[in-house]
CSV table of C-alpha atoms and ligand atoms in Angstrom, one decimal:
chain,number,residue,atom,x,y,z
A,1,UNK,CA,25.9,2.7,-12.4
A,2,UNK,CA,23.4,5.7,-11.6
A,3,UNK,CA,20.2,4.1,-11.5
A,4,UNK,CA,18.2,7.3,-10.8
A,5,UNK,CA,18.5,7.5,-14.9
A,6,UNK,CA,17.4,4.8,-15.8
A,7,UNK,CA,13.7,3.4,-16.9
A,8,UNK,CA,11.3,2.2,-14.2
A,9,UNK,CA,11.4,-1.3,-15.6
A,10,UNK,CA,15.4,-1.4,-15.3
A,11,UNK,CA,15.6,0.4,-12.1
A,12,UNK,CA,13.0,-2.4,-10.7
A,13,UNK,CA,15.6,-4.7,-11.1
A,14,UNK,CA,18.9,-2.9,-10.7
A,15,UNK,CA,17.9,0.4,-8.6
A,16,UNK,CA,19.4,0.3,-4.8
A,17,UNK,CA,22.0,-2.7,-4.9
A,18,UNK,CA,25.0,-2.3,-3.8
A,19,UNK,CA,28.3,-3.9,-4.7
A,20,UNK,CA,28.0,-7.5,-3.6
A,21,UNK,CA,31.9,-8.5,-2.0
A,22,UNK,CA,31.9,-12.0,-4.3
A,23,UNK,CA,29.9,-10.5,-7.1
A,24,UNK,CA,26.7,-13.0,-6.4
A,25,UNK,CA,23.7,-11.7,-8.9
A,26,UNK,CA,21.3,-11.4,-5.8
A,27,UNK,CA,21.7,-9.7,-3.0
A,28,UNK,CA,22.2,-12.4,-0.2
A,29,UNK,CA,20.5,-13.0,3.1
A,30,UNK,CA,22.3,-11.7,5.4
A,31,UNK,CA,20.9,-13.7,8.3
A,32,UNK,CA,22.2,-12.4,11.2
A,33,UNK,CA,21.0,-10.8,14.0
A,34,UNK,CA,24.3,-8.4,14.8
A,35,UNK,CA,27.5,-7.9,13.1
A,36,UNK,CA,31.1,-8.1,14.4
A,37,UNK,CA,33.1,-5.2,14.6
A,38,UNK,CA,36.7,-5.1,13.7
A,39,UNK,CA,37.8,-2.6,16.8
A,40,UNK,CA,36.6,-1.3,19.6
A,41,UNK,CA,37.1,2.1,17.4
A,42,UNK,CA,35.3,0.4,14.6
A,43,UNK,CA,32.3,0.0,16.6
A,44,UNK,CA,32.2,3.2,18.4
A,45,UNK,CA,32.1,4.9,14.7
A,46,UNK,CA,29.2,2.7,13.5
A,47,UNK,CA,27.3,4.2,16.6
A,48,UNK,CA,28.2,7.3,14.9
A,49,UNK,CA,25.0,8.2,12.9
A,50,UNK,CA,27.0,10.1,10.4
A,51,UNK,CA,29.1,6.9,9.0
A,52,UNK,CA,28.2,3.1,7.7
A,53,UNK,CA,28.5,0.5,9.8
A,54,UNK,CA,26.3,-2.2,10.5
A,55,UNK,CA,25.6,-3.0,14.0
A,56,UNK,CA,22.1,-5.2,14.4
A,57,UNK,CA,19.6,-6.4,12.3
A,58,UNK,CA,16.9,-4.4,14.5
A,59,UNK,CA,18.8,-1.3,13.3
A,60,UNK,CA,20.1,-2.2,10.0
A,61,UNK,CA,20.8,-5.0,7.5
A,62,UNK,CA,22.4,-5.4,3.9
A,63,UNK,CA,19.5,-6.9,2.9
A,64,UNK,CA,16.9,-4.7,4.1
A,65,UNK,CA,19.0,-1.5,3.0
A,66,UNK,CA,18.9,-2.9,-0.6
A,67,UNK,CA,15.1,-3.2,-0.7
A,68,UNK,CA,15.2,0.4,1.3
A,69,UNK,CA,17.1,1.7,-1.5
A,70,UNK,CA,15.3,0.2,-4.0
A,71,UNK,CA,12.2,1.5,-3.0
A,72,UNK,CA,13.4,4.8,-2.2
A,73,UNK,CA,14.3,5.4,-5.6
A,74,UNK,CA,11.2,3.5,-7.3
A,75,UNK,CA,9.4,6.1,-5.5
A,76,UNK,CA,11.6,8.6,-5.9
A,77,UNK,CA,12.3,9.7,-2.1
A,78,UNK,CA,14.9,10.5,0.3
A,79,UNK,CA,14.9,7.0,1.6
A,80,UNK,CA,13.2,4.4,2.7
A,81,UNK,CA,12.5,2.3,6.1
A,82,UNK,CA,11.5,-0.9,5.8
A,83,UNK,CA,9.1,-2.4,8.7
A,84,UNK,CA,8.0,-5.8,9.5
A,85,UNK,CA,4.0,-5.4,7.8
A,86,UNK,CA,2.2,-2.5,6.1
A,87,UNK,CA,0.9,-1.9,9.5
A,88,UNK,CA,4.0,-1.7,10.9
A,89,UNK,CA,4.5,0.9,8.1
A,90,UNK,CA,1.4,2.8,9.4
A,91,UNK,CA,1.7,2.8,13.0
A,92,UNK,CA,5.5,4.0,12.9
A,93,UNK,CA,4.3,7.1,11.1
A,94,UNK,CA,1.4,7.8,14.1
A,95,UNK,CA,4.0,7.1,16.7
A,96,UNK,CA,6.7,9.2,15.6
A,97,UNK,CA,4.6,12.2,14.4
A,98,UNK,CA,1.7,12.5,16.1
A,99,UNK,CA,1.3,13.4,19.9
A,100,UNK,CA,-0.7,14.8,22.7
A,101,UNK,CA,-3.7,16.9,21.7
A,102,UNK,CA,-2.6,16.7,17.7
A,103,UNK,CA,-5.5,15.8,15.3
A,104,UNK,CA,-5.3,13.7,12.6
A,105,UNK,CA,-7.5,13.9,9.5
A,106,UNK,CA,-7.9,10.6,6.8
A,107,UNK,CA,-10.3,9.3,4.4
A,108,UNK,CA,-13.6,7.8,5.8
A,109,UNK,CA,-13.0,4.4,3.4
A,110,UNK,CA,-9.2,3.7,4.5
A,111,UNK,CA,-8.3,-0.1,5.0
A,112,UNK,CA,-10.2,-1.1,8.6
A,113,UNK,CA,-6.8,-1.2,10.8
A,114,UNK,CA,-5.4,1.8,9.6
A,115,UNK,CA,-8.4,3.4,11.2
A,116,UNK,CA,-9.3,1.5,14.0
A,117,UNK,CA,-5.8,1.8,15.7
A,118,UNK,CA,-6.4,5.8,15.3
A,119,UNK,CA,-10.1,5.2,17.0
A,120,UNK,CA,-9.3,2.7,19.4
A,121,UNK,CA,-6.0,3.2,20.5
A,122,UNK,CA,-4.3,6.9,19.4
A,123,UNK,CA,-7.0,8.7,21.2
A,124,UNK,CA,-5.8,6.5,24.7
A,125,UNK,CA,-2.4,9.0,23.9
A,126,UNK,CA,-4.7,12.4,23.6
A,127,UNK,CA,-4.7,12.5,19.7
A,128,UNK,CA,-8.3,12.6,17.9
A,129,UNK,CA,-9.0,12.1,14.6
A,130,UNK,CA,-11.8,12.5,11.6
A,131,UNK,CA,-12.4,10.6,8.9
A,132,UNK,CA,-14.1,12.0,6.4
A,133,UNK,CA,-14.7,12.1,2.5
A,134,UNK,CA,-11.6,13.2,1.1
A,135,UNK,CA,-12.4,12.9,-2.6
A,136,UNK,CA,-14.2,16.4,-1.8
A,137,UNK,CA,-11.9,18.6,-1.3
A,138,UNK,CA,-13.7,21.0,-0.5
A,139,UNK,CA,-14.6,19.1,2.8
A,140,UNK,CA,-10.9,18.6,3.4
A,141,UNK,CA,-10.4,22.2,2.9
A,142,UNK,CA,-13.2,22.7,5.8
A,143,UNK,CA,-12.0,20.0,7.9
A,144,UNK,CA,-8.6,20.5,8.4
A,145,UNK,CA,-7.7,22.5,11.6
A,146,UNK,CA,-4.8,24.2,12.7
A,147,UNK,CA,-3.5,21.5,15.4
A,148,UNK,CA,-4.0,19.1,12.4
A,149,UNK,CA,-0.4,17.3,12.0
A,150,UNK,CA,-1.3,14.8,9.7
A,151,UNK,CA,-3.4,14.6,6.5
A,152,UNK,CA,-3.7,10.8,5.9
A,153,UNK,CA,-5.3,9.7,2.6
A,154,UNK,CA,-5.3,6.3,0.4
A,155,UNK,CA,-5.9,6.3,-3.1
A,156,UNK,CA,-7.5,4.4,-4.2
A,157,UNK,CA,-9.0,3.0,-0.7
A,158,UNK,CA,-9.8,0.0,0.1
A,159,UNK,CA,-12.1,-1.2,-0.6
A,160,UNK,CA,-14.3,1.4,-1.9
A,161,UNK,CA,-12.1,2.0,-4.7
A,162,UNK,CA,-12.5,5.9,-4.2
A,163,UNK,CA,-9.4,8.7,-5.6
A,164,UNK,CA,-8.3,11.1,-3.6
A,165,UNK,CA,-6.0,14.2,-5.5
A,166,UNK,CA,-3.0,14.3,-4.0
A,167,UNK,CA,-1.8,17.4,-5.7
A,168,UNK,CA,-4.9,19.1,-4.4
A,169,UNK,CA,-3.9,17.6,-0.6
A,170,UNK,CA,-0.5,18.2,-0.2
A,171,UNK,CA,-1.1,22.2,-1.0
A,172,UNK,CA,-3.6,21.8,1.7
A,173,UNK,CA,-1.8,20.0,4.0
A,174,UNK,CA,1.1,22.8,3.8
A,175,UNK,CA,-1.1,25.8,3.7
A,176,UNK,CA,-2.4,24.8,7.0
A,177,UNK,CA,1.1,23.2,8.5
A,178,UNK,CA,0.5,19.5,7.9
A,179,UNK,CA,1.9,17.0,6.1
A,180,UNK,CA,0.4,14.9,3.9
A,181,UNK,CA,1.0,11.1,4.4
A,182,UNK,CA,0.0,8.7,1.0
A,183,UNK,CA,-0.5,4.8,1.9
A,184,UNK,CA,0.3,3.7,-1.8
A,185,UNK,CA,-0.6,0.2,-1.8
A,186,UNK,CA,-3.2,0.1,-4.3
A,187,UNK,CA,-1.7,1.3,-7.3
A,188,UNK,CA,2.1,0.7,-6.2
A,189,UNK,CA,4.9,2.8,-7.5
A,190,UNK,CA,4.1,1.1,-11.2
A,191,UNK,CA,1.3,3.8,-11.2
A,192,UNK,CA,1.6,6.5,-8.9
A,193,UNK,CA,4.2,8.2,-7.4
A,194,UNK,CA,2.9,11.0,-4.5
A,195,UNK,CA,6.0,12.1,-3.3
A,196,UNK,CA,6.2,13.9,-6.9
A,197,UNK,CA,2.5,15.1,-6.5
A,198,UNK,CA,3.7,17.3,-3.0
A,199,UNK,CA,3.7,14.2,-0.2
A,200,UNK,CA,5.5,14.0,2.2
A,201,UNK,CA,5.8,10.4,3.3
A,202,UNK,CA,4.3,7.7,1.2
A,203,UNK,CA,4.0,4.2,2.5
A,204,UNK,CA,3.3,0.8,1.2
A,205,UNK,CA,1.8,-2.5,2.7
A,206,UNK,CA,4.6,-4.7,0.8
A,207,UNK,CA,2.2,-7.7,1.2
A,208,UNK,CA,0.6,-6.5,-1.8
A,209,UNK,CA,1.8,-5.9,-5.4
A,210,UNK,CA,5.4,-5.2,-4.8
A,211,UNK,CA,6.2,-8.6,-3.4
A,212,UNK,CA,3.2,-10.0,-5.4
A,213,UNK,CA,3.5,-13.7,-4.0
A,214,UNK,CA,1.3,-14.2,-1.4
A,215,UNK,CA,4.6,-15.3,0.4
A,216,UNK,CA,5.8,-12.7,3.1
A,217,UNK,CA,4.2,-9.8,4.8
A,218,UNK,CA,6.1,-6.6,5.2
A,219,UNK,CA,6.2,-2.7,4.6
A,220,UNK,CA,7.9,0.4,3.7
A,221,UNK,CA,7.9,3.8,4.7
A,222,UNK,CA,9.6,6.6,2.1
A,223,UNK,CA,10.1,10.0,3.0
A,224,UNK,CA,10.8,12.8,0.8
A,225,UNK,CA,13.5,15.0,3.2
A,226,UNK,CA,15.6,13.4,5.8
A,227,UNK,CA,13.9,15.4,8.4
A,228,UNK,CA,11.2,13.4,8.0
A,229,UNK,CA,13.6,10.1,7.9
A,230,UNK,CA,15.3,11.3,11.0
A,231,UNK,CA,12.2,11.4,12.7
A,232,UNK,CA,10.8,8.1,12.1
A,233,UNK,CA,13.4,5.6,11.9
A,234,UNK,CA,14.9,5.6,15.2
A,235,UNK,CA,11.2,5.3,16.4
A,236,UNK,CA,10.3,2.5,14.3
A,237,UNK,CA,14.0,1.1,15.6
A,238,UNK,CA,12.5,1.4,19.5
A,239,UNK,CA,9.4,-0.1,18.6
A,240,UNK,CA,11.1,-3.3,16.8
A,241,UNK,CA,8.6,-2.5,14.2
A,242,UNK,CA,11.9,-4.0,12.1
A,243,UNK,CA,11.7,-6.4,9.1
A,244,UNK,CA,13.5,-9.3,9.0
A,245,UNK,CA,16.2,-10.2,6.3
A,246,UNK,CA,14.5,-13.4,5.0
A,247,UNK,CA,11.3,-11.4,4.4
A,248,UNK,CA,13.5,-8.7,2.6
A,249,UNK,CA,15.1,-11.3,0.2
A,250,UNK,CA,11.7,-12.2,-0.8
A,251,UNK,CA,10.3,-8.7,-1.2
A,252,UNK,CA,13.2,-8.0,-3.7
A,253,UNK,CA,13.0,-10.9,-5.9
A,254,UNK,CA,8.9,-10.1,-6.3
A,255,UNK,CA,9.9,-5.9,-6.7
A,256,UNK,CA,11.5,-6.9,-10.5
A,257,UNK,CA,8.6,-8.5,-11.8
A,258,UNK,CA,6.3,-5.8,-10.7
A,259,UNK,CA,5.8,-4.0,-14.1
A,260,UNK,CA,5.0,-6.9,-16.0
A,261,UNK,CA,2.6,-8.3,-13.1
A,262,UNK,CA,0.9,-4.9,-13.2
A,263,UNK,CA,0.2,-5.2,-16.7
A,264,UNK,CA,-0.6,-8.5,-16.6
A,265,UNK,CA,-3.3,-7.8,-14.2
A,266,UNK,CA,-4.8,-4.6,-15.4
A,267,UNK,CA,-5.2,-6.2,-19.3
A,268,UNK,CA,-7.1,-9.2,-17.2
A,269,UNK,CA,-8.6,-6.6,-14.9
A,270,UNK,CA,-10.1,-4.6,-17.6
A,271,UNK,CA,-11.4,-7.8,-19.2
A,272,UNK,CA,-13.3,-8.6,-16.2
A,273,UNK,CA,-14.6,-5.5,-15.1
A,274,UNK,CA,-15.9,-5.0,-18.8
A,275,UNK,CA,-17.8,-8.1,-18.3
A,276,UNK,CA,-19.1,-7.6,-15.1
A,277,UNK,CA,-20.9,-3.8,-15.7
A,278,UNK,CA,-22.5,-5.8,-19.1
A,279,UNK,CA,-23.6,-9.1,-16.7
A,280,UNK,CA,-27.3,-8.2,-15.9
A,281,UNK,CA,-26.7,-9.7,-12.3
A,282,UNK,CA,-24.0,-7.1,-11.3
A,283,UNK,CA,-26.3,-4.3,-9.4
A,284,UNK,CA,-22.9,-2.0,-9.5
A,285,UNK,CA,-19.3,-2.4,-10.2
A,286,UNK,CA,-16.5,0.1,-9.6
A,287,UNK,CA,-13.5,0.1,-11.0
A,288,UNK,CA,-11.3,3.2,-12.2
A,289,UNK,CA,-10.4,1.5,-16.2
A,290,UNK,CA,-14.3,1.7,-17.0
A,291,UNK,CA,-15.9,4.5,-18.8
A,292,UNK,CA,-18.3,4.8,-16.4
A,293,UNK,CA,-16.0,5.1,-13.7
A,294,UNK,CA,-16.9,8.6,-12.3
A,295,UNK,CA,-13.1,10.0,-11.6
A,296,UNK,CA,-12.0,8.8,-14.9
A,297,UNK,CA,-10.1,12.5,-15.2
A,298,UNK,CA,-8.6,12.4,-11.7
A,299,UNK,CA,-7.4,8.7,-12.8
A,300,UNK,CA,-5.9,10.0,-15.9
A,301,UNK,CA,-4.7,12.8,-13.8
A,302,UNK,CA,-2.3,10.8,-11.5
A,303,UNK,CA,-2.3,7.8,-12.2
A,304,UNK,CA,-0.8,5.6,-15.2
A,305,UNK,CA,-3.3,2.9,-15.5
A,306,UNK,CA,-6.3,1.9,-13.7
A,307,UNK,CA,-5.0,-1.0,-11.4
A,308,UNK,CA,-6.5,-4.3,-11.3
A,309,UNK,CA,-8.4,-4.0,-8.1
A,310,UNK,CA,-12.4,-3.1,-7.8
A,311,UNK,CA,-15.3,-3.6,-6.2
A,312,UNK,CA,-19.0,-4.4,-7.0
A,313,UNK,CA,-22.2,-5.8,-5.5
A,314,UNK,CA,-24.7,-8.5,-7.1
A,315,UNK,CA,-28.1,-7.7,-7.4
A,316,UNK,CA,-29.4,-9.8,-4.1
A,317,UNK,CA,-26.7,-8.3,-2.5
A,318,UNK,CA,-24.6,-10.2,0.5
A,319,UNK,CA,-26.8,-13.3,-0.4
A,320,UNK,CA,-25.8,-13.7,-3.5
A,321,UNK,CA,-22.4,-12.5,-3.3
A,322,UNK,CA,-21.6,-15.3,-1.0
A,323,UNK,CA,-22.9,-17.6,-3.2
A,324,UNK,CA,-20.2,-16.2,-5.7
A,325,UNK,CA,-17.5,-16.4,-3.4
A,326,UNK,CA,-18.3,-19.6,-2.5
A,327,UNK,CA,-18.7,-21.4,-5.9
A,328,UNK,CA,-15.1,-19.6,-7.6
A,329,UNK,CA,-12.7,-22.1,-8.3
A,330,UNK,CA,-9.8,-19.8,-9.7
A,331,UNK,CA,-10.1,-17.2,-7.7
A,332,UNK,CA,-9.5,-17.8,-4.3
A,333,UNK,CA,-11.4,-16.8,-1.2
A,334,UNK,CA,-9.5,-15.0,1.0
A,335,UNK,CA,-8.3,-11.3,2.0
A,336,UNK,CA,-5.2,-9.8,0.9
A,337,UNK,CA,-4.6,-8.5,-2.4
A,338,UNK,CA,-2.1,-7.3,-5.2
A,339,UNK,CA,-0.9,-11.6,-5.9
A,340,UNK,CA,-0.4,-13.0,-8.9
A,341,UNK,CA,-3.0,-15.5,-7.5
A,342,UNK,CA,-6.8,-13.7,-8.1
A,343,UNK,CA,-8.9,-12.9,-4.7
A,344,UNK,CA,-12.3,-12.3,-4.0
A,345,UNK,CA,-13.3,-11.5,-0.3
A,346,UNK,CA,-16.3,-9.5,1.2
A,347,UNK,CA,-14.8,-6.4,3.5
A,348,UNK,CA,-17.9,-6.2,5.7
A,349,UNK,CA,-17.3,-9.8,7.2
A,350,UNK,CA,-13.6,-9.8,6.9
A,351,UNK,CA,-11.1,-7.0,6.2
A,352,UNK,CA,-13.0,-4.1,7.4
A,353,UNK,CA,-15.1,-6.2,10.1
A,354,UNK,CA,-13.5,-4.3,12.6
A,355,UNK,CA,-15.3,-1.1,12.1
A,356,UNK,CA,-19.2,-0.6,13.5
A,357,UNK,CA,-21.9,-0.9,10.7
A,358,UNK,CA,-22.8,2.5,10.2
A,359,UNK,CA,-19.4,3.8,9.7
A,360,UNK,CA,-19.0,0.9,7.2
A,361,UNK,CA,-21.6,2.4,5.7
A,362,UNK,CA,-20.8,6.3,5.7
A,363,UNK,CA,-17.7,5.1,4.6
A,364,UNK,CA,-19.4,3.6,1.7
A,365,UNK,CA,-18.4,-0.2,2.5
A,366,UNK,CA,-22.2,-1.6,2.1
A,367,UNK,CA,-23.0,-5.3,3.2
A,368,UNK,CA,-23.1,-6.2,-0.2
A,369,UNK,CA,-20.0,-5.4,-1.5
A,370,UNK,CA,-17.6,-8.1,-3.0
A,371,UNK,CA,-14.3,-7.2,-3.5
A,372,UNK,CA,-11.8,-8.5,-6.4
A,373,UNK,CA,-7.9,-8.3,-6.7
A,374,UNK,CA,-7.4,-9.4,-10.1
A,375,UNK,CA,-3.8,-11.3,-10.9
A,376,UNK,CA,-2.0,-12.8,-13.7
A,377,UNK,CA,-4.0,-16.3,-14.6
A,378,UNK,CA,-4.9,-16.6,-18.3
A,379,UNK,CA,-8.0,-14.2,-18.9
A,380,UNK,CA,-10.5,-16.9,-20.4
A,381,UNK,CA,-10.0,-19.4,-17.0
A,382,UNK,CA,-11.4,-16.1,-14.9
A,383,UNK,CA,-14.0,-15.0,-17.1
A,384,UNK,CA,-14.7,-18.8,-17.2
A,385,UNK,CA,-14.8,-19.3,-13.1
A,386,UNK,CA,-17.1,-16.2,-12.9
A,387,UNK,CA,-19.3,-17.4,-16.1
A,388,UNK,CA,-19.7,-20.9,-14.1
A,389,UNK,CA,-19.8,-19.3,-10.3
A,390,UNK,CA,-22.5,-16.5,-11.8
A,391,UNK,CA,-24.6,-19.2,-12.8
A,392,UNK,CA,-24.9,-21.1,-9.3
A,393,UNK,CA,-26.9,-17.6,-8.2
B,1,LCS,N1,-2.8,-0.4,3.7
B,1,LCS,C1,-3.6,-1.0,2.8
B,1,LCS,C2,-4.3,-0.2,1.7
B,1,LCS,C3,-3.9,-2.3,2.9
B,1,LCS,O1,-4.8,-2.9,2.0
B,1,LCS,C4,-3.3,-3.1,4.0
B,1,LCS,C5,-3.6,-4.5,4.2
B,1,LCS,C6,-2.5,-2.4,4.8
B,1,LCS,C7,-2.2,-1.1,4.7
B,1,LCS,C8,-1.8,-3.2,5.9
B,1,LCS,O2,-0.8,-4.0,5.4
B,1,LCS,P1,-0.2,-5.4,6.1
B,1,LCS,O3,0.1,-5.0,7.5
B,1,LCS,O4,-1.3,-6.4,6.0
B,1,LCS,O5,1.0,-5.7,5.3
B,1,LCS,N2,-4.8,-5.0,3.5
B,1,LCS,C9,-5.3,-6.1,3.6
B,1,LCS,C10,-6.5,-6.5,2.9
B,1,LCS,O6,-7.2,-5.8,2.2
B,1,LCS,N3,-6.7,-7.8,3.1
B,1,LCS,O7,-5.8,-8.3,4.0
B,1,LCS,C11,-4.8,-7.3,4.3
């Protein structure tokens, strides 16, 4: 069957699998941590990059290579390369394409670690870095520099819920002799696709919406051109940044639910936001399906729906959003996001905790900010736990 034509629905379900020796309906666990040749000539040609063969998990897998492919396709790529977490995802692509005196430009508000292992660790290795506004792109046009290697933006970011145009990136990532690197997590590829907006690589923290059950941790990385393939796998192979088959399983079985999750979530998400900017303790809410949501046109521009994540802060700001977060009953208080389970956490204590106050700030991420990863629970028990939960402030 050529998936590549058929629907993104379909393809979440059928796109990548290969043809399963006993016919099972899955694709098995292959849990193993090498594979048995059936020569000595056999062997040496699975060491030959240019034909199949599986050698060792580390290196490749059936399992993995079916979530690979899936992914590949759902984001329409050259292929993918599944690693053990998003970060895993993220540090592979600094490892294997950044080096000695190259800069490295990203958005200000981009999730904490992503950041902080560029701040606190890449510049050990003689790389420097800037982290700027890059929903003006006129700043990104100024800051980029001719040693840049890598333009690195999320969109939205977390947890500022900011856009950033890709379109407008990639062209200036190429006219200056970058590439342009998408972490995708946010929307998922349900609602954005870079790698057809001019990315180059676009990655995922699986953790999130595409597994969707707060039940394994993992990550992909998709290139658009096997140049860029070649150059990252066999570093994220060295580095044992590897997922393992179990987590794989799990990963694929969440992938085919994804579209009706998404909408699920964004019809709940909408609800709630809607309430929220009306609820006269709610000092400011962001959240890209609201009219007053101020890049409503670069939303409609690349994405195809709003998501079902935002942000806001209560009037009485950290105070009284921890009297929020500590009186939900449905939601539940902890980090992590994209579940069919809804979240609430505060990024200044937790998730971006890691980065100094005043860049928290610059980057937007006040004190006060609560932030809210909508999922798939009936509509009237959330608007119900934050009626209840609003009225304890
Ligand atoms: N990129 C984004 C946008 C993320 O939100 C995360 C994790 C990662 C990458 C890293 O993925 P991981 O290694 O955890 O699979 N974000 C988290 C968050 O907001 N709360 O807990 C984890």
């Amino acid at each position: 069957m050529d998936t590549k034509k058929l629907n993104f629905d379909t393809k979440l379900i059928h796109a990548g699998h290969y043809d399963e020796p006993f016919g099972s309906a899955t694709v098995p666990i292959y849990q193993t941590s090498t594979f048995a040749f059936k020569s000595a000539e056999h062997g040496a040609q699975c060491f030959d990059n240019n034909k199949k063969g599986y050698i060792y998990t580390r290196i490749n897998n059936p399992t993995i290579e079916a979530l690979e492919n899936n992914l590949a396709e759902l984001e329409n790529g050259y292929a993918g390369i599944a690693t053990a977490s998003g970060m895993g995802a993220c540090t592979s692509i600094y490892m294997a394409l950044l080096g000695k005196d190259a800069h490295f430009l990203s958005t200000s508000s981009v999730y904490g670690p992503s950041r902080s292992v560029m701040e606190n660790h890449f510049n050990r290795f003689g790389v420097s870095s800037d982290f700027i506004d890059t929903s003006d792109i006129e700043l990104v046009k100024k800051s980029i520099r001719p040693d840049t290697h890598i333009l690195f933006i999320e969109t939205p970011s977390n947890p500022t819920i900011q856009l950033t145009d890709i379109e407008a990136c990639a062209q200036i990532a190429h006219d200056n002799g970058a590439i342009l690197v998408v972490d995708n997590t946010f929307s998922s590829p349900c609602l954005q696709n870079p790698l057809d907006m001019g990315a180059d690589v676009v990655f995922h923290s699986l953790t999130k919406f595409i597994n969707g059950h707060a039940d394994a941790v993992g990550g992909i990385i998709i290139t658009k051109t096997k140049e860029l393939y070649d150059k990252i796998r066999p570093l994220m192979i060295s580095m044992g940044c590897n997922m393992d088959p179990h987590q794989a399983y799990l990963i694929l079985r969440g992938v085919k639910t994804l579209g009706l999750r998404m909408e699920r979530s964004q019809q709940n998400a909408k609800r709630i936001a809607q309430w929220l900017e009306s609820h006269p303790k709610v000092e400011w809410i962001k959240y890209p399906g609201l009219g007053s949501y101020t890049q409503k046109d670069l939303m409609k521009k690349q994405m195809r729906g709003p998501g079902a994540m935002m942000s806001f802060e209560l009037k009485g700001g950290i105070e009284a959003g921890a009297k929020l977060m500590n009186n939900v009953k449905v939601a539940t208080l902890a980090v992590s996001l994209g579940g069919v389970e809804t979240l609430i956490q505060h990024p200044a204590s937790m998730t971006h905790s890691g980065l100094p106050k005043e860049i928290r700030e610059k980057a937007g991420i006040s004190d006060g900010l609560v932030r809210y990863s909508v999922g798939i629970e009936d509509i009237n028990d959330l608007l119900k736990d934050l009626e209840e939960a609003f009225d304890k402030i």
